[in-house]
Coordinates of C-alpha atoms in Angstrom, one line a residue:
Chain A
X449 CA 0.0 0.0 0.0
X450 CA 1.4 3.3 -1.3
X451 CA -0.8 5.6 -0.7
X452 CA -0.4 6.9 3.2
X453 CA -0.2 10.2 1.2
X454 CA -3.6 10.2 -0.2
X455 CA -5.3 12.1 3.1
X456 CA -2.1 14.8 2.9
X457 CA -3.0 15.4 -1.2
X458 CA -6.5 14.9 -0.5
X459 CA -6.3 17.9 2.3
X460 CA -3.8 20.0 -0.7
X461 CA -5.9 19.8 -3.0
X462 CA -9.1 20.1 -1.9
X463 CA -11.2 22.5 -3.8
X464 CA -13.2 24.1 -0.7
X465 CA -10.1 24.6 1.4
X466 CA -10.3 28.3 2.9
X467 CA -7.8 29.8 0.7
X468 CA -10.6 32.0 -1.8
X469 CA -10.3 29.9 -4.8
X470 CA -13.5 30.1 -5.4
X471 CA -13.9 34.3 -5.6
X472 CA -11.7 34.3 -8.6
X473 CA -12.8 33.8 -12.3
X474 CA -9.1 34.3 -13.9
X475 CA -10.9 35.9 -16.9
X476 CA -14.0 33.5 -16.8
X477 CA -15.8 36.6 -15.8
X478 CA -14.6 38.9 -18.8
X479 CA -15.2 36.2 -21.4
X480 CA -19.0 35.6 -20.3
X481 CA -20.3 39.1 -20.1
X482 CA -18.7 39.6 -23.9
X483 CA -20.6 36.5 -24.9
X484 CA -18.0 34.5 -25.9
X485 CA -18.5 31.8 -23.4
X486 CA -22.0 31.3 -23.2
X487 CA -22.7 27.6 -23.4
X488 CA -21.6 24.1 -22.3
X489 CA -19.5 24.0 -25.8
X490 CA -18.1 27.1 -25.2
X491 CA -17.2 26.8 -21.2
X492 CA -15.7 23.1 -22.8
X493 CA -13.4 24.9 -25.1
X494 CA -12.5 27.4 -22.3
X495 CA -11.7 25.4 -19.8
X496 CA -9.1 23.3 -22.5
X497 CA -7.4 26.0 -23.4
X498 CA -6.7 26.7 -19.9
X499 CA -5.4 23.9 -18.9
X500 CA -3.4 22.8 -21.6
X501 CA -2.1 26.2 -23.7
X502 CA -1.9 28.5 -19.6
X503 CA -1.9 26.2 -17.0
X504 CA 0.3 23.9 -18.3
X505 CA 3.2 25.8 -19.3
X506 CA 2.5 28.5 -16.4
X507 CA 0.9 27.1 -12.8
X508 CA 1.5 23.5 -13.2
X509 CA 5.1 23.9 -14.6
X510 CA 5.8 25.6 -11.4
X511 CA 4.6 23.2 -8.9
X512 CA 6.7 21.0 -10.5
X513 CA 10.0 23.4 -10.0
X514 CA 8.9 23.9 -6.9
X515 CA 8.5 20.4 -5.9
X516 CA 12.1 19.9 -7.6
X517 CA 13.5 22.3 -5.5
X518 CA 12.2 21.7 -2.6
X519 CA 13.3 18.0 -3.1
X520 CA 16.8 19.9 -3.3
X521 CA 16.7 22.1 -0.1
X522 CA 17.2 24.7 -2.4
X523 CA 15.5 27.7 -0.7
X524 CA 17.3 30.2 -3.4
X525 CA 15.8 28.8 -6.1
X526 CA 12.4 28.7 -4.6
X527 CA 12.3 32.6 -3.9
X528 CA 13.8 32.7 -7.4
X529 CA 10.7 30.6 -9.0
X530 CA 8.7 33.1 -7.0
X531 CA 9.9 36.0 -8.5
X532 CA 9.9 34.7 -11.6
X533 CA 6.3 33.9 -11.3
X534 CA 5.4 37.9 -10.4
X535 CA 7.2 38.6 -13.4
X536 CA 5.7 36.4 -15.4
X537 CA 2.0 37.5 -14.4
X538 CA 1.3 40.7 -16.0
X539 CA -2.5 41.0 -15.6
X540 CA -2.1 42.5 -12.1
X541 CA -5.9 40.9 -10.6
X542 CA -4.2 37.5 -11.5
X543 CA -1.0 37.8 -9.5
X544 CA -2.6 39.1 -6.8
X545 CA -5.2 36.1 -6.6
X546 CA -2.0 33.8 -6.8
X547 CA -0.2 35.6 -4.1
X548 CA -3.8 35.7 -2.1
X549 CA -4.4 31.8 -2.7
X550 CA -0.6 31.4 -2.0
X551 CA -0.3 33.1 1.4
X552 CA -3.6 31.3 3.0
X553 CA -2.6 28.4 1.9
X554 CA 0.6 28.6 3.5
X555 CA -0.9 29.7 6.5
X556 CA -3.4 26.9 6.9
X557 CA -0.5 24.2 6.8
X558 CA 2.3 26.5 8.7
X559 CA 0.2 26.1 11.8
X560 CA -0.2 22.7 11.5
X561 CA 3.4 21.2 10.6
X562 CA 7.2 22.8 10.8
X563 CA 9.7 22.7 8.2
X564 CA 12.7 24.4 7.6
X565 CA 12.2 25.7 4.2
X566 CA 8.8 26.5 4.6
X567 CA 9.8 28.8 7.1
X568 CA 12.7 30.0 5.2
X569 CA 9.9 30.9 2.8
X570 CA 7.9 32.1 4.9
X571 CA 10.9 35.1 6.0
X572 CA 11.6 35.9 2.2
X573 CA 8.1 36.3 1.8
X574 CA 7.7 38.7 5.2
X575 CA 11.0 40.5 3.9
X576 CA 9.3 41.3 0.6
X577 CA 12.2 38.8 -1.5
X578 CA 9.4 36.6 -2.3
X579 CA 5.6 37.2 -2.8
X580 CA 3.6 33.8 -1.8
X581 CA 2.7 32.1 -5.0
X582 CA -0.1 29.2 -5.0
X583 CA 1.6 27.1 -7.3
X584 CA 4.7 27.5 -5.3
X585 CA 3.6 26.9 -1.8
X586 CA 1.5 23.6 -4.0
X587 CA 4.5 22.1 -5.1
X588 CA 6.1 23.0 -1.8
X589 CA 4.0 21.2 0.5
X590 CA 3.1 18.4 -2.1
X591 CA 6.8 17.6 -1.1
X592 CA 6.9 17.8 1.9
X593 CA 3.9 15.7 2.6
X594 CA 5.6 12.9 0.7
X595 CA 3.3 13.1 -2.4
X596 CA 4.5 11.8 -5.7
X597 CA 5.3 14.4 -7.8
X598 CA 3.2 12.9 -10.8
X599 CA 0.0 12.5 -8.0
X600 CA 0.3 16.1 -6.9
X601 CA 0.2 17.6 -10.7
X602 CA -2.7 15.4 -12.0
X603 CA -4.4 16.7 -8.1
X604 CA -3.1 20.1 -9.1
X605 CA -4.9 19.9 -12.5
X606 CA -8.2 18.3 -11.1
X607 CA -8.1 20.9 -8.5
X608 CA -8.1 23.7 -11.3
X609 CA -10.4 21.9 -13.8
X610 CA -13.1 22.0 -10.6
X611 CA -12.9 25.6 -9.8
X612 CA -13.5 26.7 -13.5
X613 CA -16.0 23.9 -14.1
X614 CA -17.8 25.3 -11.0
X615 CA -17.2 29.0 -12.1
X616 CA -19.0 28.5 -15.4
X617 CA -22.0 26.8 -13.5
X618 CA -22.2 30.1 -11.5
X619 CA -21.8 32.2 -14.4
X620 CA -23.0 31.3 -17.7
X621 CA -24.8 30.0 -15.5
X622 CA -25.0 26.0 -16.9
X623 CA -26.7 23.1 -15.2
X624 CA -24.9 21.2 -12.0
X625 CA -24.9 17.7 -14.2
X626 CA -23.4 19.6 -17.7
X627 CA -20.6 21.2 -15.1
X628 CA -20.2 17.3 -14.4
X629 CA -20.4 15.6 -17.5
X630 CA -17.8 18.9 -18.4
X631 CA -15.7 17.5 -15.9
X632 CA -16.1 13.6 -16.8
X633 CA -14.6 14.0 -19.8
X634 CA -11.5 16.3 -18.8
X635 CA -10.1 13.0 -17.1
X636 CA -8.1 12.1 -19.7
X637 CA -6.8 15.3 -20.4
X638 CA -5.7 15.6 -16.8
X639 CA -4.1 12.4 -17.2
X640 CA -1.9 13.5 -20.2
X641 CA -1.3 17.3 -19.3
X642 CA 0.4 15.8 -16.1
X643 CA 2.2 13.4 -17.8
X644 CA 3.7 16.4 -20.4
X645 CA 4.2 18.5 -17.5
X646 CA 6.7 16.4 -15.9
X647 CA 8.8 16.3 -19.5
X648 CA 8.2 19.8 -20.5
X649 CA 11.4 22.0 -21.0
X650 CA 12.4 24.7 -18.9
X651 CA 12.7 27.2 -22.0
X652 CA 9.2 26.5 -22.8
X653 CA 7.9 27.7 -18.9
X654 CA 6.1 30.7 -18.6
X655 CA 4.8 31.2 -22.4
X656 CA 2.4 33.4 -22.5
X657 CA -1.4 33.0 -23.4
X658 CA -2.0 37.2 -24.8
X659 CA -6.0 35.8 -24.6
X660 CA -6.7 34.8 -21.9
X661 CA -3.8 37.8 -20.3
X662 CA -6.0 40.4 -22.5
X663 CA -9.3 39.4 -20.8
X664 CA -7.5 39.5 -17.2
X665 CA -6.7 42.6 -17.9
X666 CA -10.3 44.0 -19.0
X667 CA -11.6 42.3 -15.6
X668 CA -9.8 45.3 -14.2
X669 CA -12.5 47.7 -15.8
X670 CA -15.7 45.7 -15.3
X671 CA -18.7 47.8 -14.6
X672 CA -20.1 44.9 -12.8
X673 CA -18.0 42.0 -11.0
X674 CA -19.0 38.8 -9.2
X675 CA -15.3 37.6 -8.9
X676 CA -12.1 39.2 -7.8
X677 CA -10.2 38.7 -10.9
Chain B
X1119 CA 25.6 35.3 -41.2
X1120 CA 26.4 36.3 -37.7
X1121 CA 25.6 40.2 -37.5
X1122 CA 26.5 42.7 -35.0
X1123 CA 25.7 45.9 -33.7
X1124 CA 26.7 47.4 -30.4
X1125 CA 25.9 51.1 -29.6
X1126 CA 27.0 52.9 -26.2
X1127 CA 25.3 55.9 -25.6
X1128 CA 27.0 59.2 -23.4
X1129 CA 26.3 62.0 -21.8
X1130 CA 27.9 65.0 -21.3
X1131 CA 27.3 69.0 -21.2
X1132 CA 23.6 68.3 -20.2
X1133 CA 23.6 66.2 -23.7
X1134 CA 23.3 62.4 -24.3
X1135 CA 25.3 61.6 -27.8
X1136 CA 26.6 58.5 -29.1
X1137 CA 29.6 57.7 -27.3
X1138 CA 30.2 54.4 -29.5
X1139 CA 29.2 52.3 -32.5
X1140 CA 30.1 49.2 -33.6
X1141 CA 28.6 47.3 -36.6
X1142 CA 28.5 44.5 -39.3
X1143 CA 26.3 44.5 -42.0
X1144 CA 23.7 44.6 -42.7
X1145 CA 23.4 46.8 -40.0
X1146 CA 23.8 51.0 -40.2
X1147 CA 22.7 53.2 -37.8
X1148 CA 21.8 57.0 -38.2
X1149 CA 21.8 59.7 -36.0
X1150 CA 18.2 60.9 -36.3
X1151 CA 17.8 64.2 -33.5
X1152 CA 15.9 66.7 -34.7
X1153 CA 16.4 70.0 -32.6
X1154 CA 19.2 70.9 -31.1
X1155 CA 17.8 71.7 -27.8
X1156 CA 16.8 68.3 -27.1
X1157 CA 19.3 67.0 -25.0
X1158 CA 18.0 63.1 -26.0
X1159 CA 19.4 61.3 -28.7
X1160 CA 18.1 59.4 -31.6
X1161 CA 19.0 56.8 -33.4
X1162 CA 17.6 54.7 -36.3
X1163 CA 18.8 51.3 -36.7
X1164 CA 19.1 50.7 -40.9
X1165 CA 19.9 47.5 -42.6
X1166 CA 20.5 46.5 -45.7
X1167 CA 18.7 43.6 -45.7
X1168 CA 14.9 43.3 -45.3
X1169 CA 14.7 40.8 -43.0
X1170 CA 16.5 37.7 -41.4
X1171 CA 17.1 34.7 -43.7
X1172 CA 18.2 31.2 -42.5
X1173 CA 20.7 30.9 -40.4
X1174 CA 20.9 34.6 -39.4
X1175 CA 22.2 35.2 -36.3
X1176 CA 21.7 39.0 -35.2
X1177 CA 23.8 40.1 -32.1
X1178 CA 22.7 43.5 -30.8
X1179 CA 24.1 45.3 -27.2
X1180 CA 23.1 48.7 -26.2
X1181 CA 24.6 50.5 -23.4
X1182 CA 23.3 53.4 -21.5
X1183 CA 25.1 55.8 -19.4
X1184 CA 24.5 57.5 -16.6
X1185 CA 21.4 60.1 -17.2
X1186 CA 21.5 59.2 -21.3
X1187 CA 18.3 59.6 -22.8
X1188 CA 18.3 57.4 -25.9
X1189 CA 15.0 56.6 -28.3
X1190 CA 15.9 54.2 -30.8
X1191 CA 13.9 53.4 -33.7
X1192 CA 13.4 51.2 -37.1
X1193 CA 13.5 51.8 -40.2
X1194 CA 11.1 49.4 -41.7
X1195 CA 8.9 46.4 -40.8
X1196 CA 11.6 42.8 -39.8
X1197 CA 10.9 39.9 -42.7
X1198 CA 11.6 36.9 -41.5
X1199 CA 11.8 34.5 -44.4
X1200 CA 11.5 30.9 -45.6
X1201 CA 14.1 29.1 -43.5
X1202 CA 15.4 25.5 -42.8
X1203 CA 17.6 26.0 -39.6
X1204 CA 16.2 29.3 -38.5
X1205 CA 17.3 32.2 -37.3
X1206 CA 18.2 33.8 -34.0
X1207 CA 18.8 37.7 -32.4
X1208 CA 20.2 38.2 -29.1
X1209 CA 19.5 41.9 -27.5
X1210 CA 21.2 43.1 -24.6
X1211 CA 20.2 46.2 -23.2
X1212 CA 22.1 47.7 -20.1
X1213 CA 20.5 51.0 -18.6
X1214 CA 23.1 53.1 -16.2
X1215 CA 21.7 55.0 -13.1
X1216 CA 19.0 57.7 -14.4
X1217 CA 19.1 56.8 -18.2
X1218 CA 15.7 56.0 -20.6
X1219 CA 15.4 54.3 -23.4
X1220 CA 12.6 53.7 -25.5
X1221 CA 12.5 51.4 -28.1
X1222 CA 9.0 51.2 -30.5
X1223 CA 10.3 48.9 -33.4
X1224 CA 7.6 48.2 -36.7
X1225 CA 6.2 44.8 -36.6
X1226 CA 7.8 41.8 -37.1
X1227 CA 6.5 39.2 -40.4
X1228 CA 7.1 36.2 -40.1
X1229 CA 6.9 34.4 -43.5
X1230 CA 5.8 30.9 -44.7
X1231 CA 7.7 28.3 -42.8
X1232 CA 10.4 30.2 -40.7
X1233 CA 11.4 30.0 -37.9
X1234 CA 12.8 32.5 -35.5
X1235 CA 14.0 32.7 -31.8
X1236 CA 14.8 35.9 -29.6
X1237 CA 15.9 36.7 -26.6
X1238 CA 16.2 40.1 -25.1
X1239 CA 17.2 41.3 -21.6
X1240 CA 17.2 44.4 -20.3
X1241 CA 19.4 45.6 -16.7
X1242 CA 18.0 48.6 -15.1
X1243 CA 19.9 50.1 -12.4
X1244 CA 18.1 52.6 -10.0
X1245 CA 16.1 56.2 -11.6
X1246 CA 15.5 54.2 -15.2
X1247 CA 12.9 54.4 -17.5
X1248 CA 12.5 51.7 -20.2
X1249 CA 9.9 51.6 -23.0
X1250 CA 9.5 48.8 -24.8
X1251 CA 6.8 47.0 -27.7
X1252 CA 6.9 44.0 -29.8
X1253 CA 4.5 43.6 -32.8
X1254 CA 3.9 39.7 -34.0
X1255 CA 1.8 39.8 -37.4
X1256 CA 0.5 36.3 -38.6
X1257 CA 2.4 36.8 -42.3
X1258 CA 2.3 38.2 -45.6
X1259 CA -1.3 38.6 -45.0
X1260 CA -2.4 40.8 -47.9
X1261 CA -0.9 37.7 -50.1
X1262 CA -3.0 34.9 -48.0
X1263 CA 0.3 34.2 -46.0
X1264 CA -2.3 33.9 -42.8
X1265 CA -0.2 31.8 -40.1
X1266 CA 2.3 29.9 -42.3
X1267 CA 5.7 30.2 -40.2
X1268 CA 6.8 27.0 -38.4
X1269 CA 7.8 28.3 -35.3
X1270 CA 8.5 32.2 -33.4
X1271 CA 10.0 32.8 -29.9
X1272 CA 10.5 35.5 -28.0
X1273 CA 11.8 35.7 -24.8
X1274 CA 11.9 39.2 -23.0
X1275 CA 13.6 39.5 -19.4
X1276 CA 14.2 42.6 -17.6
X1277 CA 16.2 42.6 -14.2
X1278 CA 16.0 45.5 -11.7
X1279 CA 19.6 45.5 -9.7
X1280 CA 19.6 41.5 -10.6
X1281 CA 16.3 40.8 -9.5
X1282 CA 13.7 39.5 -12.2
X1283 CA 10.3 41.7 -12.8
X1284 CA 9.4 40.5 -15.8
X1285 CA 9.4 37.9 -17.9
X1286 CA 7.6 37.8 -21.2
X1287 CA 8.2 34.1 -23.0
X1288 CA 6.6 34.4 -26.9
X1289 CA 5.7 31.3 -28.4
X1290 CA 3.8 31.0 -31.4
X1291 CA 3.5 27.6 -33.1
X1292 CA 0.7 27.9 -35.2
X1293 CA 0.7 24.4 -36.6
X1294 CA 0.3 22.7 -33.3
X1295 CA -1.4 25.1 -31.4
X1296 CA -3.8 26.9 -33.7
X1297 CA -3.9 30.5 -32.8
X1298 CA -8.0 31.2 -33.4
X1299 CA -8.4 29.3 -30.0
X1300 CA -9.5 31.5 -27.2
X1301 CA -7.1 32.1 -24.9
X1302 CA -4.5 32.5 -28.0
X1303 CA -5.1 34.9 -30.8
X1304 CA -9.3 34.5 -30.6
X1305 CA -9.8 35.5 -34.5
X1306 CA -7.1 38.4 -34.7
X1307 CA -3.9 38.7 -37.0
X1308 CA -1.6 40.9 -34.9
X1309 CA -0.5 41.1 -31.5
X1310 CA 1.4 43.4 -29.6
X1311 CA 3.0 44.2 -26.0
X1312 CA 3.9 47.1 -24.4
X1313 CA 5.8 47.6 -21.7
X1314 CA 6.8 50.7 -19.5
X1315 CA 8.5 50.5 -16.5
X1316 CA 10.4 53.2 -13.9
X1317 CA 12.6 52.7 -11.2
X1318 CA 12.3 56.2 -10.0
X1319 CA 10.4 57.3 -7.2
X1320 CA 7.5 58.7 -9.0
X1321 CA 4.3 56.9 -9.5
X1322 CA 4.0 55.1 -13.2
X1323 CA 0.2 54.7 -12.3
X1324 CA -0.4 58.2 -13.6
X1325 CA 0.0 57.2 -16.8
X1326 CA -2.9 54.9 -16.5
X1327 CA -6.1 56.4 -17.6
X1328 CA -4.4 58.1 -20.0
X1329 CA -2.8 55.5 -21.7
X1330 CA -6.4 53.6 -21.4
X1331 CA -8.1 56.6 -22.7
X1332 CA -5.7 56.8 -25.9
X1333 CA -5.9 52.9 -26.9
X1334 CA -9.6 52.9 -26.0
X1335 CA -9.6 55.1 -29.9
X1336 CA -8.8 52.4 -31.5
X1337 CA -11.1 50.6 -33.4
X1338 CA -11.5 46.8 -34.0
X1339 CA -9.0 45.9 -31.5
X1340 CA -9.0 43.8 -27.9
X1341 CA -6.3 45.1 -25.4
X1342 CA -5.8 45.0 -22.2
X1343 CA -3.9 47.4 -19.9
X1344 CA -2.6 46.3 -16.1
X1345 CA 0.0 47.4 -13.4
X1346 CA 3.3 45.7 -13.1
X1347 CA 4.2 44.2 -9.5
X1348 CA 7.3 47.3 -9.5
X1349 CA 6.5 50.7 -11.3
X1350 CA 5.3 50.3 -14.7
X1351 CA 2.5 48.7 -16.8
X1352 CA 1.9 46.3 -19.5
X1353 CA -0.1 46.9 -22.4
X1354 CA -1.3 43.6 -24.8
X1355 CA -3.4 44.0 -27.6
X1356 CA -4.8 42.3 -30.6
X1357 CA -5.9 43.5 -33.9
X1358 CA -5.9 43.2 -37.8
X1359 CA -3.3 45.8 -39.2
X1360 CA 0.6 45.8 -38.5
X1361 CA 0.8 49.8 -39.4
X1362 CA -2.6 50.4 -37.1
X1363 CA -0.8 48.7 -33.7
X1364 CA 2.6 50.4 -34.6
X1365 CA 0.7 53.9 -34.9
X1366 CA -0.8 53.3 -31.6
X1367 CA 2.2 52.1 -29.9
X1368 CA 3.8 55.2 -31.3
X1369 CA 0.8 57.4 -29.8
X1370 CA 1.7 55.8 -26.5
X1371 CA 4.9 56.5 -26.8
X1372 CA 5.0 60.1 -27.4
X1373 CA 2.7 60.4 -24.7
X1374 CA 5.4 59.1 -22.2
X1375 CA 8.3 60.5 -23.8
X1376 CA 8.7 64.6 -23.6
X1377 CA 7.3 64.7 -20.0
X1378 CA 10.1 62.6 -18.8
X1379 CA 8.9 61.3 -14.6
X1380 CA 12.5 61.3 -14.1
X1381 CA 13.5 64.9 -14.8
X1382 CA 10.7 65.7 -12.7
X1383 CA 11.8 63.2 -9.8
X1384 CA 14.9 64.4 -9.7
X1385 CA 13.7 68.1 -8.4
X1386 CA 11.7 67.0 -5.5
X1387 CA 11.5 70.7 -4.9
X1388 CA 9.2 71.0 -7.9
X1389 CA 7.1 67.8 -7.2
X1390 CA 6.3 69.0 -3.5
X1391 CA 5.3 72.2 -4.2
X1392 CA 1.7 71.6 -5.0
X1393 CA 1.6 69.1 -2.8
X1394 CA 2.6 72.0 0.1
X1395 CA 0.2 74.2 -1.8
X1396 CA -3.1 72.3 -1.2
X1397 CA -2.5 71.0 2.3
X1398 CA -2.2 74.8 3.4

C-alpha cells in the first residue's frame, strides 16, 4: 500500500479549502459578459485552453520546479521561482489572486506542521524577497507531505479543472450535471497534461497565453464584477 | 551570417550623444535628433537587408550611461523569411543609473515556414525608465500568407539590480497550437505588448487612464492594460493591421516621452510644491 499520502494530497488539493479559490474567475468573468463563453460548448473549449495552452506551461510547470526544488533544499531557487512567477504574471488581478491563494494556503499548513524551508519561505516572503505564490507553496507542501510528484500535478490539475467547471456553473450559468459531464470527460486530459508536464522544457515555462492575459486585464475595468479577478 | 551591432550611448554638457558604434552588415545606424535643444538622442537602426534569412544570427548590445536619454527606432517592418535552420537575435540592453530608453520597433513578419527565436534582456539600475513594444503579425497577410511560419520565440527578461520583474516568454506555433483558439489569438492577425517601467520614485500609475483613454480610440481591436508588480505597466493587444498597432504604440509613446517622470523626480523641490500648496 502506497498511498499513506492520499489524506495529505486529498487535504492539498481540496477545492473548498479556505484559501478564496472560489472568488476568482481568472478571466472567466470577462469572457462571459462579452458572450464568448455562453454555453456548455463554449465553457468546454474554455476550460481546455486553460489547462493545456496556460496552465500547463505556467501554474503547473511551477509546482513541478517547486516540488524539484524543494526535493533539493534549495531555498534560493524557490524565492527565485517566485519571482519569476510575479514577473511572469502581468495582468495585475491574477497575481494578486495567486499571491492571495498562495499566502492562505501557506498559513493553513504552517500552523499545523514545521519545516525548515517552509519557514525559510515564509521570511523571504515577510521580507518582501518573495511574494507567496499558490503554485509555489503547492508544489512545496506536495513535497513535503511525501506526495508523488506525478500524484500532486494530476491533483493540481483536477483541483483547477473543478474551480473553473464550478465558475462557469455560477456564471453562464449551466446546469450542475453539464458542469459534471464537463468535468467527466477532462479526465483524460488531466491524465496526459500531467504526464507532459513532468517532461516539458524549462525554456518552454512561462509562455504566455495574450487571450486569456487580455481578458485579465479587462476584468480590471468591469462595470459589474461577481469575482475578484 | 552572424551580425552585430553594439551602440553605447554618453552623456555629457547636459547632452546624451553616441559615445560608440560598432557594426557589421547589414546593419547601419543613423543619427536621427531633430532640434538641437533636445538633450536626448536618436537613433535609427538601418539595414541593408529586409529581414533575417536562414541561419541569421543578429547580435545586438546597447549600453546606457548615466542620465543618457536614448530613443531608438526602425527603419522598416523585420521579414523573417522561408528558413530550414532558422534564425536567432540576441539583445542586450544595459540601462546606467537615471538613463531611458525607448524602443518602439515596426512589426515583425514572419513568412511561410520560418522560424525564428529571440531573446532580449534588459538591466536597469536605479532612476530608469524603459519603454519597450513587440508587434507579431501572422504573415504576408495581404498575399493569404495567414499563419504559415513554423515556429516564433521570444523571450523578454528585464532585471532590476539583478532581480527579475518581468518575464515575457513568446511562443507561437501555429501548426500545433492553432492561434483562433481562445485564450490565444481569438480570431485576430496581430498582436502586440507594451511595456513601461520606472525605477524612479515617482508613480508610473499616472500614466494609467491616459494611456487607457488613448488605446480605448482604436477601433477593432481587444487590449488589455494592467499594473506591473514594480512601477510600470503592461499593455497587450490584438488586432488586424501591423501599421494600425505600430501607430498606436507610437501614440503611447510620445505620450510618455517629452514629460520625462525622471527629470521631474529628480527636483523633489518641484514635485512638493503643489503638494505643500493644497495642504495649506
Amino acid at each position: 500500500m502506497g498511498s499513506h499520502y492520499l489524506s495529505s494530497l486529498l487535504h492539498l488539493s481540496d477545492p473548498t479549502l479556505p484559501i478564496g479559490g472560489f472568488s476568482h474567475s481568472n478571466g472567466l468573468e470577462s469572457y462571459v459578459q462579452q458572450g464568448t463563453v455562453h454555453d456548455a460548448v463554449s465553457a468546454d473549449n474554455f476550460i481546455r485552453s486553460m489547462l493545456r495552452n496556460n496552465i500547463k506551461y505556467n501554474d503547473a510547470a511551477f509546482v513541478r520546479l517547486a516540488y524539484e526544488a524543494a526535493a533539493c533544499q534549495d531555498v534560493a531557487e524557490i524565492i527565485q521561482l517566485d519571482q519569476e512567477c510575479t514577473a511572469l504574471k502581468s495582468p495585475k488581478e491574477i497575481r494578486q489572486a495567486s499571491i492571495k491563494l498562495g499566502v492562505r494556503l501557506l498559513k493553513i499548513f504552517n500552523r499545523q506542521t514545521e519545516h525548515q524551508l517552509v519557514q525559510h519561505y515564509d521570511t523571504a516572503i515577510f521580507e518582501k524577497e518573495a511574494a507567496g505564490h499558490y503554485c509555489i507553496a503547492f508544489g512545496l507542501y506536495a513535497f513535503l507531505m511525501d506526495i508523488p510528484a506525478k500524484e500532486a500535478l494530476l491533483a493540481f490539475y483536477y483541483n483547477a479543472a473543478v474551480g473553473m467547471v464550478t465558475n462557469c456553473v455560477k456564471l453562464i450559468p449551466l446546469g450542475q450535471l453539464d458542469g459534471q459531464a464537463i468535468l467527466f470527460r477532462l479526465h483524460p486530459l488531466l491524465q496526459q497534461l500531467t504526464e507532459e508536464t513532468l517532461e516539458l522544457k524549462r525554456e518552454l515555462v512561462g509562455v504566455c497565453n495574450i487571450g486569456f492575459d487580455i481578458h485579465c486585464m479587462q476584468h480590471e475595468h468591469l462595470y459589474s464584477r461577481l469575482y475578484m479577478s | 551570417m552572424i551580425s552585430q551591432l553594439t551602440i553605447i550611448a554618453g552623456f555629457r554638457e547636459e547632452k546624451s550623444y553616441l559615445k560608440d558604434a560598432y557594426f557589421t552588415r547589414p546593419f547601419r545606424l543613423a543619427n536621427v535628433g531633430q532640434y538641437k535643444t533636445d538633450e536626448a538622442l536618436y537613433l535609427m537602426v538601418m539595414s541593408s537587408s529586409p529581414g533575417l534569412l536562414d541561419k541569421d544570427q543578429y547580435d545586438i548590445s546597447i549600453k546606457l550611461e548615466v542620465s543618457t536619454r536614448l530613443q531608438l527606432q526602425s527603419q522598416a517592418y523585420q521579414r523573417l523569411y522561408n528558413m530550414q535552420t532558422g534564425a536567432t537575435q540576441k539583445m542586450m540592453i544595459a540601462l546606467e543609473a537615471g538613463s531611458s530608453f525607448s524602443y518602439v520597433p515596426h512589426p515583425v513578419v514572419p513568412h511561410q515556414n520560418s522560424k525564428f527565436k529571440g531573446h532580449t534582456v534588459i538591466y536597469l539600475q536605479q532612476n530608469c525608465e524603459l519603454l519597450l513594444s513587440e508587434i507579431i503579425t501572422c504573415g504576408r497577410k495581404h498575399s493569404g500568407e495567414i499563419f504559415r511560419f513554423t515556429s516564433f520565440q521570444n523571450l523578454t527578461e528585464i532585471y532590476y539590480e539583478q532581480k527579475l520583474v518581468f518575464k515575457d516568454n513568446v511562443l507561437l506555433q501555429p501548426q500545433q497550437a492553432p492561434p483562433g483558439t481562445i485564450g490565444q489569438w481569438e480570431g485576430y492577425t496581430h498582436q502586440g505588448t507594451l511595456v513601461y517601467l520606472n525605477t524612479g520614485e515617482r508613480p508610473a500609475q499616472v500614466y494609467l487612464d491616459k494611456v487607457q483613454q488613448l488605446v480605448k480610440e482604436e477601433n477593432g481591436v481587444s487590449f488589455g492594460l494592467s499594473e506591473m508588480a514594480v512601477n510600470g505597466f503592461v499593455l497587450r493587444i490584438l488586432g488586424n493591421g501591423g501599421e494600425q498597432l505600430f501607430n498606436c504604440f507610437k501614440r503611447v509613446q510620445e505620450a510618455l516621452w517629452p514629460n520625462n517622470l525622471l527629470l521631474k523626480a529628480n527636483g523633489p523641490a518641484k514635485s512638493k510644491a503643489p503638494l505643500l500648496i493644497q495642504q495649506v
